[in-house]
C-alpha cells in the first residue's frame, strides 16, 4: 500500500517536473516557429528569452504586480525581436549575425541593468512571483492531482498558446501567408501580399513568445532574475523546433521530451531520497545532467525527415534581373 | 479602345543591365497580343512592370483609359490584371485550393469547428484565470467585457467594412479615431478568422467547370503534373477575376497536346472578351493564336505587326535583327562502334523515389541519340547516374567496353566522357571563378594545366595561354580570360562550358538541355558544334525538352516517360504529334522498346 502510494507520487512528480521544465522550451520554440516558418532564422531566441526574464522581474519590481511583469516580458522580447526583424527583413542583413548580436546584446544589457537598477552583479532581490494556480476540481484525482497542483499560470498559458498557434498556423489567412512567406516569398508577393510585413510580424511574435518563456524562468518558476539564467534554453528550444519539424504539435511534443530530459537530474534527486538503493546515482548527477544534451545531438543527427521551410534564411529580393 | 497602354517604359536593374528602353506598347481590349523576343530581350521585365512586381524607372501605365501606379502586384490585381509566370508561383506543399486563395482568403460564411473551439477554449481559460485571481465583482465585470468582445468580434466577422456599417464617419474627429481602431480590428479579424475553404472550393469548382479546366481543389500541388499546375495558375487569375491575362512562356513546360488544350482555353477566354498578352520566344505560337504581335530586341520595341500581314520569317528577322536559317545543315550519320552501353539502369531521385525505371540505351560513335521528354521524367537522374554524380540502384554502364558502373566523376571523365550539365550555373561553372579557372576545371590535375612533381602545382601561364586560345577559337565574348564567369551572358557562359567539354577530345558527349535559355545565335553555334563533333566520330547523347531541337539534331530519338524509354524513333519517319503522344505516356505497340 505504502509502496503504491509512493510510486504514484513519484510518477506525479516526474510529470510535473517535465511540465515545468518543458514550458519555457515550448513557449520559446513556438515563438521560433513563427519566425522560421516565415523564412527568418532566429538564433536570437536565447537573447529574447533572457530579455523577457529580466523585463518580467524589473517590471514586477517597479509596479509590484507580476501580471504587468508578464506583459512587459512579452513586450521586451518583441521589441528586441523587432531589431532582428529590421536588420534581417528590412535591410536584408545576415540573419545568423543579427541573431548572434541579439544574444550578445541581451547578455550585456541585462548584466548592465542588474548593476544600474539594483547594484548587484549576480542575483536580483526576490520579487512577487505570479500566484500559483490551484484548480479546485482536480486536486482529488490521483496522479493528475499531483501534476496540476500549484502550477504557474504560464504553464496553462503555454497549453492555450500551443493550441492557438495550431489554429493560427493552419486555419487563418495570416498562417497561410506566413507559411507561404517561408516556402516561397516570391509567390506570396505575386499574390499581392507584402512579404516584408508578414515576415516582420512573424519575427516580432517570436520575440513575444520567447519573452514569455523567459518570464516563466524568472517569475513563474523562481522569484528572481539571475545573470545568464536562461543557460542555453533558447538553443534547446531551437533544437526542439527542428526536432518538432516546425509544426505546433511537433514542437509541443519535442518540448515535452526535452523538458523531461532537462528535468532528469531533479527527478533522480527525488528518487534517491525515496530509495536508498539509488542513492549512489547522486555521485554521477552532473554526468546524468549531461546525457540529455548528448541525446539531443543524436536525435537531431538521426532525424533526417524534418523538412525546413524552403525559403528559410534567404532575404527576399524583389529586383532580380531576368 | 485600349485595355493597356504602356508609355515610354524604361527599366535598369541595379547591376546596370538596361532591360527596357523607352518601350511604348498599346494593347487593344479583347485581343490576343503576342510579345515576342529572344531570351533577355526584356519581355518578362516589361510584363513584371505591368503586373507591379517591378517598378519602372520612367514611363506611364494606363489601364482602361486611366493612368495607374502599381507599387505591388496587389495594385495590379485590383485593376483586374492577372499573370501566369514562366516559373509557376505555386507552393508545392500546399493544396490547390490553398494556393488559389493565398492573398485573397475568403472568410468562412459560417463559424467553423476549429474557430468555435478556439473561442470556447480562450474564453474558458480567461474566465478560470479571472475567477481564481480576481474578486467576484471584478471577475464578473471581466467576464462581461469578454462576452461583449466576443459578440463584437462575431459581428465584425460577418461585416465587410465595420466603419461603414457602424456609420462612424459621421462623428467627426472621434469618428476618425474610432474608424482607425475599427480598421485595425477589421484587419486583425480578417487575418485571424478561419479561412472558408468550403466556399473557396465551391468557387474554384465553378470556375473550373465554366472554363473547362478540370481540377481537384484538394490535391497537393507537388503531386499533380506540370500541365495541371499551369491550370492552377490560370484558375488563380480567374479567381481574382482578371480581365487582362499575361502568360509568360506558357508552353515551355507542356507536351504538344497540352499546348493544344491551352490554346483552346485561351481561345475561349478571347470569346469571353478577355485581353490576353502572350509572352513567347517561339514563332509558331503567336502565329497560331495572336491578333497582333509586338517584337522586342535588346530591351527595345522593334515593332508591332498584324498577324495577317506577317510571316514567321519576318518575325524571326525582327527578333534576331538578321536573316535566320532555320535548318541545321547535316549529312546522314555514319554510326560505327557502340560507345555508351547502358543496361537496365535504375536510379533513385533526391526523395528516394525510383525515377529511372530500368532504362537500356546504346549510343554509337558518330551518331546523336536524342532523348525527348517532358522535364522531370527521369532525364536528369539518368544523366547524373551515367556521369557518376548520382549513385545508381542497379544496372550497368559501359563506355567502349570499360565498366564505369558507379565510378567517380573523375574516372568517368578519364575514360572519355564529357558532360554539358543542364544547370549551367550550378553544375557547369563556378560563377565566382574566372573564365580561365573554369576552363581548367576537371583537368586541373593533368598536364598541361598542372606541373611540377606529381603535377601538384597549377601551371598558371599555360592555363592562361590555353584559355586565350579557346576564347578566340570559340569567339567567346569576354573582356579578358581573367573576368569572372558570373559577368558573362548566358550564351557566353554556355560557350565556355561547351569549349571546355569539347576540348578534352571525348568519346562520348552528354549534352543536357544545351541551348536552354540561349538566343538564336548561340543556339546555332552550339548546334553546329554538336554536328561537327558527331561527324568527327563522337557519340552524343542529347537530352532536351525542346522537341524541335531533338528533331533537327538527332539521328535516333528515344522518348522517355515516367523513367522508361517509351520508344525509339527515326526522326525522318515520325511526327511531332506521335512524339507528343509518347511523351505523354501513350503506349505505342508498334515497336519493341529497346535499342
PDB file of C-alpha atoms in Angstrom, chain A residues 47 50-51 80 83 98-112:
ATOM      1  CA  UNK A  47      18.677  36.570 -26.044  1.00  0.00           C
ATOM      2  CA  UNK A  50      16.864  36.431 -21.335  1.00  0.00           C
ATOM      3  CA  UNK A  51      15.417  39.843 -22.066  1.00  0.00           C
ATOM      4  CA  UNK A  80      14.293  43.013 -29.160  1.00  0.00           C
ATOM      5  CA  UNK A  83      15.512  44.876 -34.200  1.00  0.00           C
ATOM      6  CA  UNK A  98      21.946  39.540 -36.404  1.00  0.00           C
ATOM      7  CA  UNK A  99      20.728  36.715 -34.141  1.00  0.00           C
ATOM      8  CA  UNK A 100      24.145  36.366 -32.543  1.00  0.00           C
ATOM      9  CA  UNK A 101      24.203  40.100 -31.990  1.00  0.00           C
ATOM     10  CA  UNK A 102      20.824  39.862 -30.244  1.00  0.00           C
ATOM     11  CA  UNK A 103      22.158  37.220 -27.848  1.00  0.00           C
ATOM     12  CA  UNK A 104      25.295  39.206 -27.008  1.00  0.00           C
ATOM     13  CA  UNK A 105      23.322  42.399 -26.598  1.00  0.00           C
ATOM     14  CA  UNK A 106      20.782  40.788 -24.256  1.00  0.00           C
ATOM     15  CA  UNK A 107      23.544  39.271 -22.140  1.00  0.00           C
ATOM     16  CA  UNK A 108      25.381  42.575 -21.847  1.00  0.00           C
ATOM     17  CA  UNK A 109      22.277  44.700 -21.381  1.00  0.00           C
ATOM     18  CA  UNK A 110      20.803  42.590 -18.583  1.00  0.00           C
ATOM     19  CA  UNK A 111      24.160  42.467 -16.756  1.00  0.00           C
ATOM     20  CA  UNK A 112      24.496  46.213 -17.035  1.00  0.00           C
TER      21      UNK A 112
END
